[in-house]
Coordinates of C-alpha atoms in Angstrom, one line a residue:
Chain A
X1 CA 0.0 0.0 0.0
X2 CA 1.1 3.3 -0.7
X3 CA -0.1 5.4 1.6
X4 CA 1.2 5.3 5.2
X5 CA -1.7 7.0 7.3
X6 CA -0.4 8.6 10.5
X7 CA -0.9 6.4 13.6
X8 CA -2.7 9.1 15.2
X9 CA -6.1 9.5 13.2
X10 CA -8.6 6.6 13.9
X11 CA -10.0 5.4 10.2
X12 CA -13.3 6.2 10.8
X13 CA -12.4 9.9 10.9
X14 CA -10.5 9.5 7.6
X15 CA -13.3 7.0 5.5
X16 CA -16.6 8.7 5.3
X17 CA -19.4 7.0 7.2
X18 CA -21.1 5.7 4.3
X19 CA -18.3 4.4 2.7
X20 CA -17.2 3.0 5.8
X21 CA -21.0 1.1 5.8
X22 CA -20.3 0.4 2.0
X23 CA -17.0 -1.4 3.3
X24 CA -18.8 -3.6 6.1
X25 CA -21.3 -5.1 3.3
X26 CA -19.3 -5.3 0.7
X27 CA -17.3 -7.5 3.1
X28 CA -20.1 -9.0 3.6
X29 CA -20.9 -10.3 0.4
X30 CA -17.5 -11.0 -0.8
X31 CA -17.3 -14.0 2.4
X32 CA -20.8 -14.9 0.8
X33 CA -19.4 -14.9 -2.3
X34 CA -15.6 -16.2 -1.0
X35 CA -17.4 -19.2 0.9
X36 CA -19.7 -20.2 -2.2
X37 CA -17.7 -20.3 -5.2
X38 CA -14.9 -18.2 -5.8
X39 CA -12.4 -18.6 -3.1
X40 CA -10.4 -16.2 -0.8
X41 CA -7.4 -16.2 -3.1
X42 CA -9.3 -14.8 -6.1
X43 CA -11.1 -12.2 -4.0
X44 CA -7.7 -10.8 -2.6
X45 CA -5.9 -10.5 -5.7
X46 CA -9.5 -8.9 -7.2
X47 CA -9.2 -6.4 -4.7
X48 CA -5.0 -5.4 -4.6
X49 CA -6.0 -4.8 -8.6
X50 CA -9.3 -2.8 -7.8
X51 CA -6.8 -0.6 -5.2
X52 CA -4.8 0.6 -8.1
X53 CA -1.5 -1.4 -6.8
X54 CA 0.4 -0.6 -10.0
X55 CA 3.7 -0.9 -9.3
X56 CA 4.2 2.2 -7.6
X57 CA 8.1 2.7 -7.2
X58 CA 9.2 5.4 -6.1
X59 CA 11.4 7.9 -9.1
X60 CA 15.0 8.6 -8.9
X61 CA 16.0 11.7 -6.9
X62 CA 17.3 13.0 -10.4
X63 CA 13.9 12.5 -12.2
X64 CA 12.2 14.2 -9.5
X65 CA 14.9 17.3 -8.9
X66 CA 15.5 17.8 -12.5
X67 CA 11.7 17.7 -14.0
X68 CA 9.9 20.5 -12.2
X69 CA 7.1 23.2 -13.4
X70 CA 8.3 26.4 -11.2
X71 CA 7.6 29.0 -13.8
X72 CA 9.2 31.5 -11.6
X73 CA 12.1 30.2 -12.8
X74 CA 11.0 29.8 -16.6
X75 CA 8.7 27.7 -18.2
X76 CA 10.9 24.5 -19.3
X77 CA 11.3 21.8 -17.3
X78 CA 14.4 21.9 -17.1
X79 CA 14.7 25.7 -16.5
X80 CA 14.0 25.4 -12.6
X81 CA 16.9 23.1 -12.0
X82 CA 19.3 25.2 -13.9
X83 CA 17.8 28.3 -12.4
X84 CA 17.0 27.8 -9.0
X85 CA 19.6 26.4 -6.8
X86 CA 21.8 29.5 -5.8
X87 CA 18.8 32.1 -6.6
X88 CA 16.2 31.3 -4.1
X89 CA 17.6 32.1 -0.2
X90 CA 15.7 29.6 1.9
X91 CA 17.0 31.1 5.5
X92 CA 15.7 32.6 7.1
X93 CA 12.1 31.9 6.4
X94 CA 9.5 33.2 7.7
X95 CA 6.1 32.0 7.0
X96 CA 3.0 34.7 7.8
X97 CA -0.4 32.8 9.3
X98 CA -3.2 35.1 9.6
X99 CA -6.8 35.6 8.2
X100 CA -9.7 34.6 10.0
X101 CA -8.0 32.7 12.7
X102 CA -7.3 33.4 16.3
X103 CA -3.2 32.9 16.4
X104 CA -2.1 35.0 13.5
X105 CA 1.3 35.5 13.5
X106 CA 4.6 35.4 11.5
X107 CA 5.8 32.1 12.3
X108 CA 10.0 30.8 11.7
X109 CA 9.9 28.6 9.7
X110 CA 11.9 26.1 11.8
X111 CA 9.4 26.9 14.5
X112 CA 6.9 26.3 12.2
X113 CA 7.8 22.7 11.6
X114 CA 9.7 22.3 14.6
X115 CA 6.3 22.0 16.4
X116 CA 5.1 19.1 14.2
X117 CA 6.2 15.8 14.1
X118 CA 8.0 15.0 10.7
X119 CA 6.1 12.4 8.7
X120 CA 7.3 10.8 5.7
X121 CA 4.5 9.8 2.5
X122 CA 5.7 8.6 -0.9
X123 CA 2.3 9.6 -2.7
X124 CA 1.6 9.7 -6.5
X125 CA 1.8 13.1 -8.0
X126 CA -0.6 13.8 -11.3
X127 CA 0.7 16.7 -13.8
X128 CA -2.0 18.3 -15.6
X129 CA -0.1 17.8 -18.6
X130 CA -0.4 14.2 -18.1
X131 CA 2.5 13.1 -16.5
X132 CA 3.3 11.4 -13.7
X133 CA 5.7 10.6 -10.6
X134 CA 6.0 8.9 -7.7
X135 CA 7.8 10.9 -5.1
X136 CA 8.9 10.1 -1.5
X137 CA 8.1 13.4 0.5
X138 CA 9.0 14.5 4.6
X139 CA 6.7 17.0 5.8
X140 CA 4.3 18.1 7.9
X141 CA 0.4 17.8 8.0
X142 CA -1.3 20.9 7.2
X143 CA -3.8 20.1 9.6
X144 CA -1.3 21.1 12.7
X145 CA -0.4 24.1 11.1
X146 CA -4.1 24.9 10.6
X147 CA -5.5 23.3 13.9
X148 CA -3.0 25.8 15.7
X149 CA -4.1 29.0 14.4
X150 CA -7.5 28.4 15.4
X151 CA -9.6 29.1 12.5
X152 CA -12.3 30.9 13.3
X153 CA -15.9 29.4 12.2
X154 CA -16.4 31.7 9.2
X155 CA -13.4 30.6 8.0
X156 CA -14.2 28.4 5.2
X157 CA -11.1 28.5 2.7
X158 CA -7.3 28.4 3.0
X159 CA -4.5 30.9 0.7
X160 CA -1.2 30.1 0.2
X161 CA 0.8 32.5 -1.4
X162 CA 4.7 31.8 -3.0
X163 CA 7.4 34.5 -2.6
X164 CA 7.0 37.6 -4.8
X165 CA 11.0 38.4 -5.3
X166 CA 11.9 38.7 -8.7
X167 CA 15.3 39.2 -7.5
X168 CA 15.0 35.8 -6.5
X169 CA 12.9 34.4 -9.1
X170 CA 13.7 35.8 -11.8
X171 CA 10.4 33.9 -13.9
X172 CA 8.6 36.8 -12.2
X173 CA 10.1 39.9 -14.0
X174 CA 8.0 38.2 -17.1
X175 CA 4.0 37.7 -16.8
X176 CA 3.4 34.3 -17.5
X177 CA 1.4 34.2 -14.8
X178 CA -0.3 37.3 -12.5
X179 CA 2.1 37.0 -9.4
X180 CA 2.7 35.9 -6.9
X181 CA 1.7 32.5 -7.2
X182 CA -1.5 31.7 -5.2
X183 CA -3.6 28.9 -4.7
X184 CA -6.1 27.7 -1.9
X185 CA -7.6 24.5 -0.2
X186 CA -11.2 24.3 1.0
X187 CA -11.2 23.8 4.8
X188 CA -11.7 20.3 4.6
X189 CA -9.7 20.0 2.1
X190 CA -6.6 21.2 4.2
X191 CA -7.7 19.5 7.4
X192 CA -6.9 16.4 5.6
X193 CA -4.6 13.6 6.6
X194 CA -3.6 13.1 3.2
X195 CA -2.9 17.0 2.9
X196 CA 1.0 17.3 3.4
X197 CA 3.3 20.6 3.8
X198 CA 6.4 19.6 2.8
X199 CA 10.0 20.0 3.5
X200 CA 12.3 17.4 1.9
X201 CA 12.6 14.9 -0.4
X202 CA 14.2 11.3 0.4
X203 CA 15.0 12.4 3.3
X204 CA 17.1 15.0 2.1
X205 CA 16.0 19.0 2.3
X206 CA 13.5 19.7 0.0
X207 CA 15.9 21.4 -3.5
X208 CA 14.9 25.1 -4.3
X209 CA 13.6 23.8 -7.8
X210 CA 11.2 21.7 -5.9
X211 CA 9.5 24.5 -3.9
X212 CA 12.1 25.1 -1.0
X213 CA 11.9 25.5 1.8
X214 CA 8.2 24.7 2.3
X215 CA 5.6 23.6 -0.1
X216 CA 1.9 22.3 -0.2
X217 CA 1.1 18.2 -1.4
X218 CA -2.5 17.1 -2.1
X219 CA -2.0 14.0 -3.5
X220 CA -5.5 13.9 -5.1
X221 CA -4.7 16.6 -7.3
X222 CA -3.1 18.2 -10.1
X223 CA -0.1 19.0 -9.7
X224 CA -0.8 22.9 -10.0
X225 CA -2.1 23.0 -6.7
X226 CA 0.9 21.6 -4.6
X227 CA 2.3 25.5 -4.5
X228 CA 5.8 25.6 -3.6
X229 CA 8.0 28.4 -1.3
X230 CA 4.6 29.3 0.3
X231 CA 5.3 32.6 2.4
X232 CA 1.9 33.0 3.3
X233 CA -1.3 31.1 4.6
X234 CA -4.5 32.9 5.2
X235 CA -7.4 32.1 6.4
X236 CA -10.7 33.6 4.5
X237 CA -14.5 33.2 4.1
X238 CA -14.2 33.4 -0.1
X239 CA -12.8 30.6 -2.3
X240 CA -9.3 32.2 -2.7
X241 CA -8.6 33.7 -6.7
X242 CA -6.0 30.7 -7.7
X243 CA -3.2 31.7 -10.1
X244 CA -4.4 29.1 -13.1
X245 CA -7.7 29.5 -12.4
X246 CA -7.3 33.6 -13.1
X247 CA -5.2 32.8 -16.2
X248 CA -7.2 30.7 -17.8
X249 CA -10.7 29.6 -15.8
X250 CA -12.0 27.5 -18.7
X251 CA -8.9 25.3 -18.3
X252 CA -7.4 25.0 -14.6
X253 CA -10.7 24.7 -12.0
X254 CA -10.3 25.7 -8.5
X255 CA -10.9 21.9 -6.9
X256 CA -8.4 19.9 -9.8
X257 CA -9.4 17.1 -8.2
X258 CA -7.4 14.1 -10.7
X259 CA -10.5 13.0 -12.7
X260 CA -10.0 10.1 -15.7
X261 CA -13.4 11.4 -17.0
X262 CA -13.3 15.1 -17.3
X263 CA -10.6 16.3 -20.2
X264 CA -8.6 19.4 -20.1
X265 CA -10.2 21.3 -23.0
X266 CA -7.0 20.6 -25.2
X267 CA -5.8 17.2 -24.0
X268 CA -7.0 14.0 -22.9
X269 CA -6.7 13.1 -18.9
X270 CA -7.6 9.8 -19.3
X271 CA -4.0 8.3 -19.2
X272 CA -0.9 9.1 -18.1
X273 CA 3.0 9.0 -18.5
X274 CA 4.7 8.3 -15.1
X275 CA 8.4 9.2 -15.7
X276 CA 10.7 6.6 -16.3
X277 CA 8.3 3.8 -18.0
X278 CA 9.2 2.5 -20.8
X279 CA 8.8 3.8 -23.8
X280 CA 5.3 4.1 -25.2
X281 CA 4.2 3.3 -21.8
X282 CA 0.9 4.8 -20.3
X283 CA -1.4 4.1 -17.1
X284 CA -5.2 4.4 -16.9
X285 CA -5.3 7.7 -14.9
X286 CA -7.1 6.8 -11.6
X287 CA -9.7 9.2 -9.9
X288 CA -8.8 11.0 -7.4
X289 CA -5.4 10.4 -8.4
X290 CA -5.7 6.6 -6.7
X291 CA -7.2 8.5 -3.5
X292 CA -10.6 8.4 -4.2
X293 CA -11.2 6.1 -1.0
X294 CA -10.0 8.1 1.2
X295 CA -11.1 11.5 -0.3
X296 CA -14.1 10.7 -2.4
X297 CA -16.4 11.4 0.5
X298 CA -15.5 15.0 0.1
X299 CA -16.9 15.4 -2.8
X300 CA -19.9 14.0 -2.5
X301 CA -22.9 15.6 -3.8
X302 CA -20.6 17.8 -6.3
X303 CA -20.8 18.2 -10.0
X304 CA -17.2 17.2 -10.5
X305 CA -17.3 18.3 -14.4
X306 CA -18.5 21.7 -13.0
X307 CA -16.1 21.9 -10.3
X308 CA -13.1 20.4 -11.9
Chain B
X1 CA 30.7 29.3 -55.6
X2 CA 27.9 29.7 -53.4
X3 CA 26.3 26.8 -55.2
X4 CA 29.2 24.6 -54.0
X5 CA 28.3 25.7 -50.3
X6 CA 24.7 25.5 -50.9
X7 CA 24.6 21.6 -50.6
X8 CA 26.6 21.0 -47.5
X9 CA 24.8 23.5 -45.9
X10 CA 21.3 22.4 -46.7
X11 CA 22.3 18.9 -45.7
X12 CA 24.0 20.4 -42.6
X13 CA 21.1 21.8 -41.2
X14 CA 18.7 19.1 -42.2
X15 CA 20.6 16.8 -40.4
X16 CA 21.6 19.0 -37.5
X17 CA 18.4 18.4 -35.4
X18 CA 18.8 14.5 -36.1
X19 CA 22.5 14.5 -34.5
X20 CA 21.5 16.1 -31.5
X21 CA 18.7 14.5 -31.1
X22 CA 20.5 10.9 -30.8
X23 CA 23.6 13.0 -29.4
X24 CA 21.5 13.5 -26.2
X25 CA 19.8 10.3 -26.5
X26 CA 23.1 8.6 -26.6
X27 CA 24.6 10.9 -23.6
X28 CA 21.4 10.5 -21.5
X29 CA 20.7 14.0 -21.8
X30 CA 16.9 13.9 -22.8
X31 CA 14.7 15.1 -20.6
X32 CA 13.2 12.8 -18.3
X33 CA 10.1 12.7 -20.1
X34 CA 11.6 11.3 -23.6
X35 CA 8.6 11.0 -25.4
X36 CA 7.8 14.4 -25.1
X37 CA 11.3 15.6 -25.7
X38 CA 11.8 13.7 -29.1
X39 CA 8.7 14.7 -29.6
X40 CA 8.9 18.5 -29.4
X41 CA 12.1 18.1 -31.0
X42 CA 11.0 16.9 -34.0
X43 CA 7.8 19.4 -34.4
X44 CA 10.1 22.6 -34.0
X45 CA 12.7 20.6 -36.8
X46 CA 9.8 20.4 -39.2
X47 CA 8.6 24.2 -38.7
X48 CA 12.5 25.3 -39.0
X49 CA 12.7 23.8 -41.8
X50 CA 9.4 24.3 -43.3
X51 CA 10.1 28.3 -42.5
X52 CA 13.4 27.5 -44.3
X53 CA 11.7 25.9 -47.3
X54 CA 9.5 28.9 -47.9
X55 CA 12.6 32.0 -47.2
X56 CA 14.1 30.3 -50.3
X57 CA 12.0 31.9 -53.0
X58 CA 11.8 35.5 -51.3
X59 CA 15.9 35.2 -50.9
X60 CA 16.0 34.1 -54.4
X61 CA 13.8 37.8 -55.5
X62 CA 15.4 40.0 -53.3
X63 CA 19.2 38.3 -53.7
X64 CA 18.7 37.4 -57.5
X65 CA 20.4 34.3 -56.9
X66 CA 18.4 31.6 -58.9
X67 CA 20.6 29.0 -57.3
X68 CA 19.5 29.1 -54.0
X69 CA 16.4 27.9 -55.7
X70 CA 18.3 24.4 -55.7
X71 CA 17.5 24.2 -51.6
X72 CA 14.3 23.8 -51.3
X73 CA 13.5 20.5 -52.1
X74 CA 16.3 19.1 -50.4
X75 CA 14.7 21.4 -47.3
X76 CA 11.1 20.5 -47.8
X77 CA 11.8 17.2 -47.9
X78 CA 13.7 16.8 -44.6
X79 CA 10.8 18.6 -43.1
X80 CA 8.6 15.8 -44.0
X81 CA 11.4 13.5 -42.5
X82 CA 11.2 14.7 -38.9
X83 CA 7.1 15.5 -39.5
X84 CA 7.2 11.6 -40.1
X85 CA 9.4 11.4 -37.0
X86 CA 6.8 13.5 -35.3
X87 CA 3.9 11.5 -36.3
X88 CA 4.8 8.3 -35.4
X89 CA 6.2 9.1 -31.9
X90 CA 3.0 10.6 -31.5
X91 CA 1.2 7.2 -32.8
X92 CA 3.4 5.5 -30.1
X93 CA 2.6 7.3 -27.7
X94 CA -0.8 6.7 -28.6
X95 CA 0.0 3.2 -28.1
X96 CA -0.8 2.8 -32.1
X97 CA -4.4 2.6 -31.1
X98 CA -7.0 3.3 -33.7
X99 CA -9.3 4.5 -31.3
X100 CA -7.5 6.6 -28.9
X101 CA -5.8 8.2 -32.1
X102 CA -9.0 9.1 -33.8
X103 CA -10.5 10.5 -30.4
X104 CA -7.4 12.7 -30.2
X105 CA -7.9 14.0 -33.5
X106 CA -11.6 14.2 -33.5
X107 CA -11.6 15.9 -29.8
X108 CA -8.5 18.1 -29.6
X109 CA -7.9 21.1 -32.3
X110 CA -4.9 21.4 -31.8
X111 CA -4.0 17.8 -32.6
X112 CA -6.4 18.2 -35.9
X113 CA -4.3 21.0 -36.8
X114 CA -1.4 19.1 -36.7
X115 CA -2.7 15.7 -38.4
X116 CA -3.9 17.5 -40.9
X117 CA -1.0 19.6 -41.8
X118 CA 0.9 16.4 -41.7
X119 CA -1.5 15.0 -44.3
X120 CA -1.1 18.1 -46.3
X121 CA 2.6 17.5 -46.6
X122 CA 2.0 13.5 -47.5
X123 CA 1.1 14.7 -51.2
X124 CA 3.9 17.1 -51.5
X125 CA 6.4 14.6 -50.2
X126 CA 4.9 12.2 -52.9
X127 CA 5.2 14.7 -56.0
X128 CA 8.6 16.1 -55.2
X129 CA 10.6 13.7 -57.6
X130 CA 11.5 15.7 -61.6
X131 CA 9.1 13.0 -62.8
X132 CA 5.9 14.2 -60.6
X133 CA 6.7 17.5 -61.7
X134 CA 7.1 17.1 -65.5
X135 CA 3.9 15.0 -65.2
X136 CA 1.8 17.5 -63.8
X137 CA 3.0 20.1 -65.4
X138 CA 1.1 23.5 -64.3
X139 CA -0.6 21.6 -61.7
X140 CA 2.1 20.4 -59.8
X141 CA 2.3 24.2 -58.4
X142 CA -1.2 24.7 -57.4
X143 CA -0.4 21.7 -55.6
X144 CA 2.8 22.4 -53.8
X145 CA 0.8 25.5 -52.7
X146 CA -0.4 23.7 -49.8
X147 CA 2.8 24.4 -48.4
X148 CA 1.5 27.4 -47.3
X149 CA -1.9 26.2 -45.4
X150 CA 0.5 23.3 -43.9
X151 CA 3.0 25.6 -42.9
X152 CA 0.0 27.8 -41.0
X153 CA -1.8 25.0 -39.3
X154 CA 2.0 23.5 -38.3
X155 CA 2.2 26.8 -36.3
X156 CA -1.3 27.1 -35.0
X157 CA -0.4 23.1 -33.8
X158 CA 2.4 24.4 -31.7
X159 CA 1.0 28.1 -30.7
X160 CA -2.4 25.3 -29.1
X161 CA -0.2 22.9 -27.8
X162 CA 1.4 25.4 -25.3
X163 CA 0.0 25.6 -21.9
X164 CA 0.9 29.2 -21.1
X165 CA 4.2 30.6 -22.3
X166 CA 3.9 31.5 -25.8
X167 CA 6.4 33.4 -26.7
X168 CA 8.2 30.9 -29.0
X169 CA 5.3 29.6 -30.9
X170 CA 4.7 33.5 -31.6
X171 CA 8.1 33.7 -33.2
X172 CA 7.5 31.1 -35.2
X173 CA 4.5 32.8 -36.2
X174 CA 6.0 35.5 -36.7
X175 CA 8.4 34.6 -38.7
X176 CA 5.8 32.7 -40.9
X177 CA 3.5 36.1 -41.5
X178 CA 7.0 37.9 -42.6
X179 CA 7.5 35.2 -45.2
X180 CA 3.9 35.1 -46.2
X181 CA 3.5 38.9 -46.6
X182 CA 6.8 39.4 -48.8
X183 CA 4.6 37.7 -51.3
X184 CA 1.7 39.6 -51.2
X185 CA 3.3 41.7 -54.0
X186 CA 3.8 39.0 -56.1
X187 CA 0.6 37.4 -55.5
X188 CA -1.1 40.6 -56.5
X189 CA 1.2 41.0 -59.4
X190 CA 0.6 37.5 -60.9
X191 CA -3.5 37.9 -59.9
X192 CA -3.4 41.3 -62.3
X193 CA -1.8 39.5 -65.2
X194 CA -3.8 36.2 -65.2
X195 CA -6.7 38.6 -65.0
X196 CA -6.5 40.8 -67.6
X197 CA -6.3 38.1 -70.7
X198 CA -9.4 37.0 -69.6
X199 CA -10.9 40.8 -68.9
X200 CA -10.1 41.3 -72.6
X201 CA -12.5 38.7 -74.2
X202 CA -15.4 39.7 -72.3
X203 CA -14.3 43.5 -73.0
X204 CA -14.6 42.2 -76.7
X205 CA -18.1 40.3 -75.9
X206 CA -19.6 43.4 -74.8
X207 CA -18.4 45.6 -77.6
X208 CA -19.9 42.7 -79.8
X209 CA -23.4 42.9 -77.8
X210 CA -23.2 46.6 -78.3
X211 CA -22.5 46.3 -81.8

């Protein structure tokens, strides 16, 4: 399995009751079915496949630091990693909480983190242009940062913001995009497990091309979302006006949520090229990004080809 | 002289992006998406060298050397060789599947741009030997004008394909409109002479009517 959930969350806060109900009688019928006819091995290998266990290896530390979209440091792949390291200063950090919460503050970033304990999650991560890694990530969960700041009630959306320093990032003196770089979580969006600020990569300090020295993971979602050298998180009562969704709102939605079934207007999403297959190599794209159990419930309700 | 540099340069450049493409495959210095890298390789080699194809005529008017003229076959036909490069990395990376290709064409413009300006270049290829053209005599030109629409739908392709950064899909375009528009004159030039024979008969019919 893929993901490692933290030890601390019991699962029926993180699998929505009636999935959690689904699970019991589904269960259910599978001994039925198990004890009739088809027989416990079947059933088990039926259900590692209907999990998504492709073989999920982790990609090279080169793959990962040398393939980036950071278009503050030009719009190549390669640009970042050429770019980056040398330019960005990631000490002192300081990261500013504040919004509709009652801690606000400009936080350390060592405090920051320092207060957390350190998890380590080798998710999946989806381009929106179709390609794929698998990347082994330290962090934190958002959810301490945010459970800390005490978030008031009306607070119902979370902003993060990336340096604005075109001394620093160079990508910026150019407007590719309207910067800074912004993008934003729904509440419970943020407050979930799965949702991961990051600070390193194998172990090893997360590289400036990457999104040093802190930067958001939602696994479930394009890539586009997981905004890197975040110098700001705010708290606020309006769904936050995202960077791709201002530049082009027909293409990149606010939620992003990895979807098989809804295209980007130009290119298919159904598949997808996870760096370092084979040639002419491509996986079924899996909703949710291969999450969908443990983040499907959010959704629930929602017109996902609206609110892609 | 220059028509004894003329060759090895054409078959220079034509070859150029080909060397470096299997220079970095060989040295590992692809990006570490390869597919797309040999992919977008290839497209810009064919609008080079399609842009290079259609500079030879307006260098030939404005340098009055007719033996630059000798370049452009050799240069329109190695952009068909990387546009076939082009199209079938893009059919493997389509897994060579019917459907999924036909879905992409049907579903995605800019991917109809492209297919199509790769079909319009399958004729041209075709009819490029001294035998095509003594066989179709005036109509092997009105053929090998589809240069032109392939040449604009290559660039539309790319200026599509890009997510946000433009800028060098515009150059290419812009490149393409400066070549286009030096032959406005001549367009309108050649449109005034075919024209007139044909003014003159009816002028003649209606004197006859009037008569």
């Amino acid at each position: 399995m893929l993901i490692r959930r933290p030890d601390d969350i019991p699962s029926s806060e993180i699998t929505p009751e009636r999935d959690y109900l689904d699970r019991r009688r589904f269960l259910g019928t599978a001994a039925a079915a198990a004890l009739s006819a088809a027989g416990a091995s079947t059933l088990l290998g039926a259900c590692t496949v209907a999990e998504g266990a492709q073989d999920d290896e982790p990609n090279s530390w080169e793959q990962i630091t040398s393939y980036n979209n950071f278009y503050e440091y030009g719009t190549g792949k390669e640009d970042p990693a050429a770019n980056a390291p040398g330019k960005l200063r990631v000490r002192p950090w300081t990261v500013l909480v504040d919004g509709l919460c009652a801690r606000p503050g400009r936080y350390a970033l060592d405090d920051l983190v320092r207060a957390s304990q350190t998890v380590h999650r080798t998710y999946r991560f989806r381009c929106v242009e179709a390609w794929s890694m698998v990347i082994p990530w330290d962090g934190i969960p958002l959810r301490d940062v945010v459970t800390r700041a005490q978030p008031q009630p009306s607070a119902k959306f979370v902003e993060f913001t990336t340096l604005l320093d075109p001394e620093q990032m160079p990508g910026q003196r150019r407007s590719v995009l309207d910067w800074p770089y912004v993008e934003g979580l729904r509440m419970d969006e943020a407050m979930h497990p799965l949702t991961l600020l990051a600070t390193g990569i194998y172990g090893r300090p997360l590289p400036a091309q990457n999104g040093a020295p802190l930067r958001l993971v939602v696994p479930w979602k394009y890539g586009f979302k997981s905004i890197k050298s975040i110098v700001r998180i705010r708290f606020t009562a309006q769904q936050p006006q995202t960077a791709w969704n201002r530049a082009a709102a027909n293409e990149y939605g606010f939620y992003a949520n990895v979807n098989p079934a809804v295209d980007h207007p130009r290119w298919s999403q159904a598949r997808e090229r996870r760096i370092g297959d084979g040639w002419f190599k491509r996986r079924a794209t899996l909703p949710f990004n291969g999450y969908a159990g443990q983040v499907a419930g959010l959704y629930r309700g929602m017109d996902l080809r609206r609110y892609f | 002289m220059l028509r004894r540099v003329l060759k090895p340069a054409v078959w220079t450049g034509g070859l150029l992006p080909m060397v470096l493409l299997v220079t970095a495959g060989v040295t590992g210095t692809l990006e570490a998406d390869p597919v797309k890298d040999i992919t977008h390789r290839t497209g810009k080699a064919v609008l080079v060298l399609l842009l290079c194809t259609l500079a030879v005529s307006p260098v030939r008017r404005i340098s009055g050397w007719n033996g630059v003229i000798a370049a452009r076959r050799p240069l329109g036909l190695f952009a068909f060789f990387y546009a076939v490069l082009h199209f079938f990395i893009y059919l493997g990376d389509q897994a060579f599947a019917p459907a999924y290709i036909v879905a992409d064409v049907v579903k995605h413009p800019y991917v109809t741009a492209g297919f199509t300006a790769f079909c319009l270049l399958v004729p041209l290829a075709l009819t490029s030997t001294k035998a095509s053209i003594r066989r179709l005599g005036p109509r092997w030109v009105k053929l090998h004008r589809l240069v032109y629409a392939a040449a604009v739908l290559g660039v539309i392709h790319f200026l599509w394909s890009v997510k946000k950064d433009v800028r060098e899909p515009l150059v290419y375009a812009a490149v393409l409109a400066v070549l286009l528009a030096i032959r406005i004159p001549a367009w309108l030039e050649q449109r005034r002479k075919t024209k007139s024979p044909r003014r003159a008969p009816a002028g003649v019919r209606s004197g006859a009517t009037a008569a």
